[in-house]
Amino acid sequence: MTKKSVTILGSTGSVGRSSLDLMRSSNKFDLFAITANQNAELLIKQCREFNPRIAVIGDESLADSCYESLKRSDCDTKLKVGQDALDEVASDSAVDIVIAAIVGSAGLNPTIDAAKNGKRILLANKEALIMSGQLFMKTALESGSTIIPIDSEHSGIFQCLSNEKSEASAIQFKGVEKLVLTASGGPFLNLDSSEFKYITPEMACAHPTWKMGKKISVDSASMMNKGLELIEAHHLFNVDMPKLDAIIHPQSIVHALVYFLDGSVLAQLANPDMRIPIAYGLTYPKRMESGVEHLDLVELTDLQFLEVNEDRFPCLKLARLAAKEGGSSPILLNAANEMAVEAFLRGKISFVKIPQIIEEVMMKIPCESPASIAIIHDLDLRARQLSNQLINKGS
Ligand code: NDP
């Protein structure tokens, strides 16, 4: 059996570390490259344990200390530096599988390069679909690249649809009436909205069911994450927005449901652990052990499903609006959200300011149809500059 060669973009993050857990317990994969931005210490530690062919450090100021540390270690890993190196390890002809787990728009270029080069992409990074959904899916289709979502909700849908066709692509699912993503509701599901202004970054990052990076934890708390996921599902499965829905399910056991025309509903259930969708993506259409315990259905006495109250979570409403407008709207939404969340995490703005900044950016920059990655980056930059002004004005 030939081993599959894997690049993990963002190996020091939460998804990256779960991916390495699977590499640790399986002999089916060769690690081609791992990457980090600033966490050089963990990157070097990972090199010592996994001995990948290449390690990339994104932040160029850390290059010298990384070289020194690698020289002192026993591994043969070669160090590369900077954003271009990310693109190289995502598109190298030796690579079969790219796990796209860089957070934010920094993940866009390497993920698109992987798609151009026909890789199997295990997609966690949201920006490839939010910022450039049509372009990204078209690129993947043309090159024969397989996109397998590893966000648990999209993986759930992907698994429920596996009998309908073999992979996510630009073909409509004729027998499908509705796709439903579940949302835990985050840590503030039952908090009175008058208390939202007192929410601290620590409170927002304390997710009740998932252990994740800070940015996505805040997005879960504001429910922007669900909004971004609806936009992602629209592109991944080529389903119109009216056929996509979200419901609250605080236990995070049912990840997604697919409603079929004949009245059948398929759901995917599992303990909330990212190793399951990553493992599925690595060996699809086969399955491998993930190390995650099976559900004990007898223990599951209290599974709740509730309607989402969008008035309490304006970020979700804004995401739906961006999806409806299409064109550049999701790009503006995403960039403004990234800036606002970062400012919130640094204590510069309050939690309730996040949707206000996003709404203002979406109103002030006119919507257009971006035809290239260069235009997408330009729109992203403009939205970030305006967000910055609004953050500084309000702080
Ligand atoms: P983390 O914040 O834990 O990790 C992010 C990774 O990206 C780190 O390896 C980080 O490097 C790297 N990175 C950050 N900025 C840059 C940059 N400018 N250039 C290169 N690398 C960079 O995030 P998560 O693992 O939680 O999430 C990763 C992506 O997956 C996100 O888009 C998230 O929305 C999505 N996702 C996450 C899920 C989860 O359960 N965590 C579930 C579904 C989707 P360093 O450590 O050096 O800073």
GROMACS .gro file of C-alpha atoms and ligand atoms in nm:
model
  443
    1MET     CA    1   0.000   0.000   0.000
    2THR     CA    2   0.150   0.335  -0.100
    3LYS     CA    3   0.134   0.595   0.169
    4LYS     CA    4  -0.043   0.924   0.102
    5SER     CA    5   0.171   1.232   0.133
    6VAL     CA    6   0.014   1.504   0.347
    7THR     CA    7   0.070   1.877   0.401
    8ILE     CA    8  -0.090   2.032   0.709
    9LEU     CA    9  -0.133   2.407   0.669
   10GLY     CA   10  -0.167   2.541   1.024
   11SER     CA   11  -0.027   2.239   1.211
   12THR     CA   12   0.012   2.436   1.535
   13GLY     CA   13  -0.358   2.523   1.556
   14SER     CA   14  -0.644   2.328   1.702
   15VAL     CA   15  -0.739   2.150   1.375
   16GLY     CA   16  -0.370   2.102   1.288
   17ARG     CA   17  -0.299   1.934   1.621
   18SER     CA   18  -0.601   1.703   1.583
   19SER     CA   19  -0.470   1.611   1.236
   20LEU     CA   20  -0.129   1.526   1.379
   21ASP     CA   21  -0.298   1.309   1.641
   22LEU     CA   22  -0.433   1.096   1.356
   23MET     CA   23  -0.090   1.084   1.186
   24ARG     CA   24   0.053   0.962   1.517
   25SER     CA   25  -0.181   0.665   1.532
   26SER     CA   26  -0.178   0.559   1.164
   27ASN     CA   27   0.094   0.434   0.932
   28LYS     CA   28  -0.104   0.523   0.616
   29PHE     CA   29   0.046   0.870   0.575
   30ASP     CA   30   0.377   1.042   0.510
   31LEU     CA   31   0.403   1.394   0.644
   32PHE     CA   32   0.534   1.615   0.364
   33ALA     CA   33   0.503   1.956   0.530
   34ILE     CA   34   0.373   2.131   0.839
   35THR     CA   35   0.331   2.508   0.882
   36ALA     CA   36   0.293   2.772   1.151
   37ASN     CA   37   0.288   3.148   1.162
   38GLN     CA   38   0.437   3.248   1.499
   39ASN     CA   39   0.433   2.944   1.722
   40ALA     CA   40   0.789   2.844   1.633
   41GLU     CA   41   0.838   2.651   1.953
   42LEU     CA   42   0.552   2.409   1.880
   43LEU     CA   43   0.649   2.386   1.512
   44ILE     CA   44   0.999   2.269   1.606
   45LYS     CA   45   0.858   2.027   1.863
   46GLN     CA   46   0.633   1.883   1.590
   47CYS     CA   47   0.935   1.852   1.357
   48ARG     CA   48   1.121   1.654   1.624
   49GLU     CA   49   0.831   1.414   1.669
   50PHE     CA   50   0.708   1.375   1.308
   51ASN     CA   51   1.017   1.454   1.100
   52PRO     CA   52   0.827   1.608   0.804
   53ARG     CA   53   1.022   1.682   0.486
   54ILE     CA   54   0.951   2.056   0.516
   55ALA     CA   55   0.841   2.297   0.789
   56VAL     CA   56   0.725   2.650   0.705
   57ILE     CA   57   0.729   2.943   0.942
   58GLY     CA   58   0.512   3.223   0.805
   59ASP     CA   59   0.652   3.506   1.017
   60GLU     CA   60   0.988   3.592   0.859
   61SER     CA   61   1.124   3.753   1.175
   62LEU     CA   62   1.134   3.406   1.336
   63ALA     CA   63   1.339   3.246   1.059
   64ASP     CA   64   1.683   3.265   1.228
   65SER     CA   65   1.575   3.122   1.561
   66CYS     CA   66   1.388   2.843   1.379
   67TYR     CA   67   1.697   2.754   1.172
   68GLU     CA   68   1.905   2.737   1.491
   69SER     CA   69   1.654   2.519   1.676
   70LEU     CA   70   1.617   2.282   1.383
   71LYS     CA   71   1.995   2.253   1.350
   72ARG     CA   72   2.019   2.151   1.715
   73SER     CA   73   1.746   1.885   1.676
   74ASP     CA   74   1.792   1.539   1.524
   75CYS     CA   75   1.540   1.572   1.242
   76ASP     CA   76   1.613   1.614   0.869
   77THR     CA   77   1.333   1.868   0.816
   78LYS     CA   78   1.412   2.154   0.581
   79LEU     CA   79   1.289   2.498   0.689
   80LYS     CA   80   1.115   2.737   0.450
   81VAL     CA   81   1.001   3.086   0.535
   82GLY     CA   82   0.723   3.326   0.440
   83GLN     CA   83   0.382   3.324   0.275
   84ASP     CA   84   0.510   3.204  -0.066
   85ALA     CA   85   0.647   2.891   0.101
   86LEU     CA   86   0.291   2.811   0.215
   87ASP     CA   87   0.178   2.810  -0.148
   88GLU     CA   88   0.475   2.587  -0.243
   89VAL     CA   89   0.402   2.315   0.014
   90ALA     CA   90   0.032   2.321  -0.075
   91SER     CA   91   0.096   2.267  -0.444
   92ASP     CA   92   0.413   2.051  -0.456
   93SER     CA   93   0.374   1.760  -0.698
   94ALA     CA   94   0.478   1.515  -0.421
   95VAL     CA   95   0.170   1.602  -0.214
   96ASP     CA   96  -0.159   1.406  -0.231
   97ILE     CA   97  -0.358   1.559   0.054
   98VAL     CA   98  -0.363   1.916   0.188
   99ILE     CA   99  -0.529   1.985   0.522
  100ALA     CA  100  -0.626   2.353   0.497
  101ALA     CA  101  -0.635   2.462   0.862
  102ILE     CA  102  -0.488   2.812   0.862
  103VAL     CA  103  -0.721   3.058   1.028
  104GLY     CA  104  -0.830   3.366   0.834
  105SER     CA  105  -0.755   3.509   0.494
  106ALA     CA  106  -0.388   3.403   0.515
  107GLY     CA  107  -0.520   3.058   0.428
  108LEU     CA  108  -0.677   3.169   0.101
  109ASN     CA  109  -0.380   3.162  -0.139
  110PRO     CA  110  -0.230   2.825  -0.039
  111THR     CA  111  -0.575   2.663  -0.041
  112ILE     CA  112  -0.646   2.795  -0.390
  113ASP     CA  113  -0.303   2.676  -0.504
  114ALA     CA  114  -0.384   2.329  -0.373
  115ALA     CA  115  -0.711   2.338  -0.569
  116LYS     CA  116  -0.532   2.449  -0.887
  117ASN     CA  117  -0.298   2.154  -0.853
  118GLY     CA  118  -0.562   1.884  -0.818
  119LYS     CA  119  -0.500   1.798  -0.452
  120ARG     CA  120  -0.747   1.631  -0.219
  121ILE     CA  121  -0.825   1.923   0.012
  122LEU     CA  122  -0.953   1.864   0.363
  123LEU     CA  123  -1.108   2.204   0.409
  124ALA     CA  124  -1.131   2.368   0.752
  125ASN     CA  125  -1.027   2.721   0.651
  126LYS     CA  126  -1.343   2.916   0.577
  127GLU     CA  127  -1.203   3.195   0.363
  128ALA     CA  128  -1.155   2.993   0.044
  129LEU     CA  129  -1.532   2.951   0.025
  130ILE     CA  130  -1.648   3.274   0.193
  131MET     CA  131  -1.421   3.504  -0.006
  132SER     CA  132  -1.398   3.319  -0.334
  133GLY     CA  133  -1.663   3.044  -0.329
  134GLN     CA  134  -1.749   3.029  -0.700
  135LEU     CA  135  -1.393   3.073  -0.818
  136PHE     CA  136  -1.261   2.815  -0.572
  137MET     CA  137  -1.519   2.546  -0.659
  138LYS     CA  138  -1.471   2.609  -1.033
  139THR     CA  139  -1.092   2.582  -0.996
  140ALA     CA  140  -1.128   2.256  -0.806
  141LEU     CA  141  -1.369   2.112  -1.059
  142GLU     CA  142  -1.140   2.199  -1.352
  143SER     CA  143  -0.826   2.050  -1.193
  144GLY     CA  144  -0.997   1.738  -1.055
  145SER     CA  145  -0.927   1.846  -0.698
  146THR     CA  146  -1.155   1.680  -0.440
  147ILE     CA  147  -1.283   1.912  -0.169
  148ILE     CA  148  -1.379   1.730   0.149
  149PRO     CA  149  -1.512   1.956   0.422
  150ILE     CA  150  -1.382   1.882   0.772
  151ASP     CA  151  -1.593   2.135   0.957
  152SER     CA  152  -1.808   1.888   1.152
  153GLU     CA  153  -2.141   2.020   1.020
  154HIS     CA  154  -2.033   2.015   0.655
  155SER     CA  155  -1.872   1.678   0.702
  156GLY     CA  156  -2.205   1.562   0.846
  157ILE     CA  157  -2.389   1.678   0.534
  158PHE     CA  158  -2.119   1.532   0.310
  159GLN     CA  159  -2.157   1.195   0.485
  160CYS     CA  160  -2.541   1.205   0.462
  161LEU     CA  161  -2.515   1.284   0.091
  162SER     CA  162  -2.259   1.015   0.017
  163ASN     CA  163  -2.525   0.795  -0.145
  164GLU     CA  164  -2.644   1.076  -0.367
  165LYS     CA  165  -2.314   1.128  -0.544
  166SER     CA  166  -1.949   1.078  -0.475
  167GLU     CA  167  -1.824   1.421  -0.372
  168ALA     CA  168  -1.914   1.784  -0.314
  169SER     CA  169  -1.911   1.968  -0.644
  170ALA     CA  170  -2.117   2.187  -0.865
  171ILE     CA  171  -2.394   1.937  -0.932
  172GLN     CA  172  -2.739   1.997  -0.782
  173PHE     CA  173  -2.871   1.724  -0.556
  174LYS     CA  174  -3.211   1.658  -0.710
  175GLY     CA  175  -3.367   1.455  -0.427
  176VAL     CA  176  -3.268   1.697  -0.155
  177GLU     CA  177  -3.519   1.938  -0.009
  178LYS     CA  178  -3.321   2.101   0.270
  179LEU     CA  179  -2.980   2.093   0.440
  180VAL     CA  180  -2.973   2.177   0.810
  181LEU     CA  181  -2.663   2.264   1.011
  182THR     CA  182  -2.681   2.246   1.387
  183ALA     CA  183  -2.535   2.513   1.615
  184SER     CA  184  -2.451   2.466   1.980
  185GLY     CA  185  -2.571   2.821   2.046
  186GLY     CA  186  -2.236   2.896   2.209
  187PRO     CA  187  -2.177   3.010   2.567
  188PHE     CA  188  -2.442   3.285   2.555
  189LEU     CA  189  -2.742   3.089   2.439
  190ASN     CA  190  -2.931   3.160   2.761
  191LEU     CA  191  -2.768   3.489   2.860
  192ASP     CA  192  -3.003   3.788   2.870
  193SER     CA  193  -2.912   4.011   2.574
  194SER     CA  194  -2.891   4.313   2.809
  195GLU     CA  195  -2.580   4.140   2.952
  196PHE     CA  196  -2.406   4.104   2.613
  197LYS     CA  197  -2.218   4.431   2.659
  198TYR     CA  198  -2.033   4.286   2.959
  199ILE     CA  199  -1.903   3.978   2.772
  200THR     CA  200  -1.524   3.940   2.802
  201PRO     CA  201  -1.290   3.753   2.560
  202GLU     CA  202  -1.242   3.482   2.826
  203MET     CA  203  -1.619   3.428   2.848
  204ALA     CA  204  -1.654   3.420   2.467
  205CYS     CA  205  -1.372   3.168   2.426
  206ALA     CA  206  -1.517   2.926   2.683
  207HIS     CA  207  -1.715   2.717   2.435
  208PRO     CA  208  -1.947   2.464   2.603
  209THR     CA  209  -1.886   2.166   2.370
  210TRP     CA  210  -1.591   2.230   2.132
  211LYS     CA  211  -1.227   2.312   2.203
  212MET     CA  212  -1.119   2.549   1.925
  213GLY     CA  213  -0.896   2.844   1.836
  214LYS     CA  214  -0.989   3.190   1.970
  215LYS     CA  215  -1.125   3.342   1.648
  216ILE     CA  216  -1.371   3.060   1.577
  217SER     CA  217  -1.469   3.047   1.945
  218VAL     CA  218  -1.575   3.413   1.934
  219ASP     CA  219  -1.752   3.349   1.602
  220SER     CA  220  -1.942   3.065   1.770
  221ALA     CA  221  -2.038   3.291   2.058
  222SER     CA  222  -2.173   3.558   1.819
  223MET     CA  223  -2.318   3.290   1.586
  224MET     CA  224  -2.124   3.445   1.298
  225ASN     CA  225  -1.969   3.101   1.267
  226LYS     CA  226  -2.306   2.953   1.172
  227GLY     CA  227  -2.363   3.232   0.923
  228LEU     CA  228  -2.025   3.169   0.762
  229GLU     CA  229  -2.103   2.797   0.756
  230LEU     CA  230  -2.432   2.857   0.572
  231ILE     CA  231  -2.241   3.050   0.305
  232GLU     CA  232  -1.983   2.772   0.288
  233ALA     CA  233  -2.255   2.506   0.250
  234HIS     CA  234  -2.414   2.707  -0.030
  235HIS     CA  235  -2.091   2.684  -0.233
  236LEU     CA  236  -1.980   2.336  -0.129
  237PHE     CA  237  -2.306   2.163  -0.208
  238ASN     CA  238  -2.436   2.408  -0.469
  239VAL     CA  239  -2.762   2.450  -0.279
  240ASP     CA  240  -2.957   2.778  -0.286
  241MET     CA  241  -2.973   2.971   0.042
  242PRO     CA  242  -3.350   2.917   0.095
  243LYS     CA  243  -3.277   2.543   0.113
  244LEU     CA  244  -3.022   2.592   0.392
  245ASP     CA  245  -3.111   2.627   0.756
  246ALA     CA  246  -2.957   2.630   1.102
  247ILE     CA  247  -3.106   2.504   1.427
  248ILE     CA  248  -2.976   2.518   1.781
  249HIS     CA  249  -2.870   2.189   1.933
  250PRO     CA  250  -2.677   2.263   2.254
  251GLN     CA  251  -2.536   1.910   2.298
  252SER     CA  252  -2.346   1.913   1.960
  253ILE     CA  253  -2.417   1.544   1.902
  254VAL     CA  254  -2.621   1.575   1.580
  255HIS     CA  255  -2.401   1.777   1.346
  256ALA     CA  256  -2.618   1.805   1.037
  257LEU     CA  257  -2.941   1.679   0.881
  258VAL     CA  258  -3.045   1.628   0.520
  259TYR     CA  259  -3.416   1.640   0.435
  260PHE     CA  260  -3.511   1.446   0.122
  261LEU     CA  261  -3.813   1.493  -0.103
  262ASP     CA  262  -3.965   1.160   0.000
  263GLY     CA  263  -3.993   1.262   0.366
  264SER     CA  264  -3.674   1.088   0.481
  265VAL     CA  265  -3.431   1.277   0.702
  266LEU     CA  266  -3.072   1.159   0.743
  267ALA     CA  267  -2.865   1.290   1.032
  268GLN     CA  268  -2.500   1.244   1.121
  269LEU     CA  269  -2.426   1.194   1.491
  270ALA     CA  270  -2.097   1.168   1.677
  271ASN     CA  271  -1.920   1.292   1.985
  272PRO     CA  272  -1.794   1.645   1.918
  273ASP     CA  273  -1.433   1.576   1.822
  274MET     CA  274  -1.261   1.709   1.510
  275ARG     CA  275  -1.066   1.385   1.464
  276ILE     CA  276  -1.381   1.223   1.320
  277PRO     CA  277  -1.431   1.456   1.020
  278ILE     CA  278  -1.054   1.477   0.962
  279ALA     CA  279  -1.022   1.097   0.963
  280TYR     CA  280  -1.316   1.069   0.721
  281GLY     CA  281  -1.152   1.319   0.487
  282LEU     CA  282  -0.815   1.143   0.501
  283THR     CA  283  -0.941   0.801   0.396
  284TYR     CA  284  -1.270   0.884   0.215
  285PRO     CA  285  -1.458   0.685   0.088
  286LYS     CA  286  -1.312   0.434   0.335
  287ARG     CA  287  -1.302   0.485   0.711
  288MET     CA  288  -1.018   0.468   0.960
  289GLU     CA  289  -1.010   0.457   1.338
  290SER     CA  290  -1.007   0.805   1.485
  291GLY     CA  291  -0.953   0.726   1.852
  292VAL     CA  292  -1.288   0.889   1.938
  293GLU     CA  293  -1.533   0.693   2.152
  294HIS     CA  294  -1.865   0.587   2.006
  295LEU     CA  295  -2.182   0.750   2.130
  296ASP     CA  296  -2.371   0.575   2.405
  297LEU     CA  297  -2.728   0.625   2.282
  298VAL     CA  298  -2.883   0.508   2.607
  299GLU     CA  299  -2.695   0.783   2.790
  300LEU     CA  300  -2.827   1.047   2.550
  301THR     CA  301  -3.150   1.118   2.728
  302ASP     CA  302  -3.173   1.487   2.657
  303LEU     CA  303  -3.111   1.600   2.300
  304GLN     CA  304  -3.265   1.942   2.241
  305PHE     CA  305  -3.339   2.125   1.917
  306LEU     CA  306  -3.445   2.489   1.922
  307GLU     CA  307  -3.514   2.757   1.667
  308VAL     CA  308  -3.245   3.026   1.628
  309ASN     CA  309  -3.344   3.371   1.750
  310GLU     CA  310  -3.163   3.594   1.499
  311ASP     CA  311  -3.258   3.911   1.688
  312ARG     CA  312  -3.031   3.798   1.971
  313PHE     CA  313  -2.752   3.713   1.726
  314PRO     CA  314  -2.734   3.992   1.464
  315CYS     CA  315  -2.413   3.846   1.314
  316LEU     CA  316  -2.614   3.554   1.178
  317LYS     CA  317  -2.864   3.794   1.021
  318LEU     CA  318  -2.578   3.989   0.858
  319ALA     CA  319  -2.429   3.669   0.718
  320ARG     CA  320  -2.764   3.571   0.566
  321LEU     CA  321  -2.789   3.919   0.414
  322ALA     CA  322  -2.436   3.888   0.269
  323ALA     CA  323  -2.524   3.548   0.123
  324LYS     CA  324  -2.840   3.690  -0.034
  325GLU     CA  325  -2.654   3.986  -0.186
  326GLY     CA  326  -2.369   3.763  -0.304
  327GLY     CA  327  -2.080   3.922  -0.500
  328SER     CA  328  -1.842   4.106  -0.270
  329SER     CA  329  -2.075   4.112   0.033
  330PRO     CA  330  -1.939   3.793   0.199
  331ILE     CA  331  -1.583   3.927   0.149
  332LEU     CA  332  -1.670   4.251   0.330
  333LEU     CA  333  -1.857   4.063   0.602
  334ASN     CA  334  -1.564   3.828   0.658
  335ALA     CA  335  -1.293   4.097   0.664
  336ALA     CA  336  -1.488   4.328   0.895
  337ASN     CA  337  -1.567   4.035   1.124
  338GLU     CA  338  -1.202   3.927   1.139
  339MET     CA  339  -1.091   4.280   1.231
  340ALA     CA  340  -1.372   4.330   1.484
  341VAL     CA  341  -1.310   3.993   1.652
  342GLU     CA  342  -0.938   4.067   1.678
  343ALA     CA  343  -1.015   4.408   1.831
  344PHE     CA  344  -1.258   4.243   2.075
  345LEU     CA  345  -0.995   3.986   2.174
  346ARG     CA  346  -0.746   4.270   2.238
  347GLY     CA  347  -1.002   4.446   2.459
  348LYS     CA  348  -1.042   4.741   2.217
  349ILE     CA  349  -1.414   4.702   2.153
  350SER     CA  350  -1.707   4.535   2.325
  351PHE     CA  351  -1.879   4.219   2.204
  352VAL     CA  352  -2.189   4.412   2.090
  353LYS     CA  353  -1.973   4.636   1.868
  354ILE     CA  354  -1.877   4.341   1.646
  355PRO     CA  355  -2.202   4.333   1.439
  356GLN     CA  356  -2.220   4.714   1.434
  357ILE     CA  357  -1.880   4.741   1.267
  358ILE     CA  358  -1.963   4.468   1.016
  359GLU     CA  359  -2.295   4.631   0.923
  360GLU     CA  360  -2.132   4.970   0.869
  361VAL     CA  361  -1.861   4.824   0.647
  362MET     CA  362  -2.121   4.635   0.441
  363MET     CA  363  -2.326   4.952   0.400
  364LYS     CA  364  -2.038   5.184   0.310
  365ILE     CA  365  -1.852   4.973   0.053
  366PRO     CA  366  -2.068   4.913  -0.254
  367CYS     CA  367  -2.131   4.553  -0.356
  368GLU     CA  368  -1.963   4.433  -0.677
  369SER     CA  369  -1.884   4.105  -0.854
  370PRO     CA  370  -1.517   4.018  -0.795
  371ALA     CA  371  -1.376   3.837  -1.098
  372SER     CA  372  -1.025   3.755  -0.977
  373ILE     CA  373  -0.825   3.677  -0.665
  374ALA     CA  374  -0.649   4.016  -0.699
  375ILE     CA  375  -0.985   4.198  -0.682
  376ILE     CA  376  -1.089   3.981  -0.387
  377HIS     CA  377  -0.772   4.076  -0.198
  378ASP     CA  378  -0.830   4.443  -0.283
  379LEU     CA  379  -1.187   4.434  -0.148
  380ASP     CA  380  -1.065   4.250   0.160
  381LEU     CA  381  -0.804   4.523   0.219
  382ARG     CA  382  -1.055   4.806   0.177
  383ALA     CA  383  -1.294   4.641   0.422
  384ARG     CA  384  -1.010   4.596   0.673
  385GLN     CA  385  -0.900   4.960   0.643
  386LEU     CA  386  -1.254   5.087   0.699
  387SER     CA  387  -1.304   4.845   0.990
  388ASN     CA  388  -0.984   4.973   1.146
  389GLN     CA  389  -1.104   5.334   1.123
  390LEU     CA  390  -1.436   5.238   1.283
  391ILE     CA  391  -1.261   5.042   1.559
  392ASN     CA  392  -1.028   5.333   1.639
  393LYS     CA  393  -1.314   5.585   1.624
  394GLY     CA  394  -1.522   5.382   1.867
  395SER     CA  395  -1.252   5.283   2.115
  396NDP     P1  396  -0.616   2.814   1.547
  396NDP     O1  397  -0.619   2.957   1.578
  396NDP     O2  398  -0.611   2.717   1.659
  396NDP     O3  399  -0.492   2.781   1.449
  396NDP     C1  400  -0.467   2.857   1.335
  396NDP     C2  401  -0.346   2.808   1.258
  396NDP     O4  402  -0.321   2.899   1.151
  396NDP     C3  403  -0.217   2.805   1.342
  396NDP     O5  404  -0.136   2.701   1.297
  396NDP     C4  405  -0.155   2.940   1.308
  396NDP     O6  406  -0.015   2.945   1.329
  396NDP     C5  407  -0.188   2.950   1.160
  396NDP     N1  408  -0.186   3.089   1.112
  396NDP     C6  409  -0.250   3.196   1.167
  396NDP     N2  410  -0.223   3.308   1.096
  396NDP     C7  411  -0.140   3.272   0.996
  396NDP     C8  412  -0.074   3.344   0.892
  396NDP     N3  413  -0.087   3.478   0.877
  396NDP     N4  414   0.006   3.275   0.808
  396NDP     C9  415   0.023   3.141   0.823
  396NDP     N5  416  -0.036   3.068   0.919
  396NDP    C10  417  -0.118   3.132   1.005
  396NDP     O7  418  -0.743   2.786   1.453
  396NDP     P2  419  -0.831   2.654   1.441
  396NDP     O8  420  -0.744   2.535   1.425
  396NDP     O9  421  -0.935   2.655   1.546
  396NDP    O10  422  -0.908   2.681   1.304
  396NDP    C11  423  -0.840   2.676   1.179
  396NDP    C12  424  -0.943   2.701   1.069
  396NDP    O11  425  -1.038   2.595   1.071
  396NDP    C13  426  -1.025   2.830   1.089
  396NDP    O12  427  -1.055   2.887   0.966
  396NDP    C14  428  -1.152   2.780   1.158
  396NDP    O13  429  -1.261   2.865   1.132
  396NDP    C15  430  -1.170   2.644   1.092
  396NDP     N6  431  -1.239   2.547   1.172
  396NDP    C16  432  -1.195   2.514   1.298
  396NDP    C17  433  -1.262   2.421   1.375
  396NDP    C18  434  -1.213   2.379   1.510
  396NDP    O14  435  -1.273   2.289   1.571
  396NDP     N7  436  -1.109   2.437   1.564
  396NDP    C19  437  -1.386   2.357   1.325
  396NDP    C20  438  -1.417   2.393   1.190
  396NDP    C21  439  -1.348   2.484   1.117
  396NDP     P3  440   0.045   2.990   1.476
  396NDP    O15  441   0.000   2.883   1.572
  396NDP    O16  442   0.189   2.993   1.456
  396NDP    O17  443  -0.016   3.123   1.506
   0.00000   0.00000   0.00000
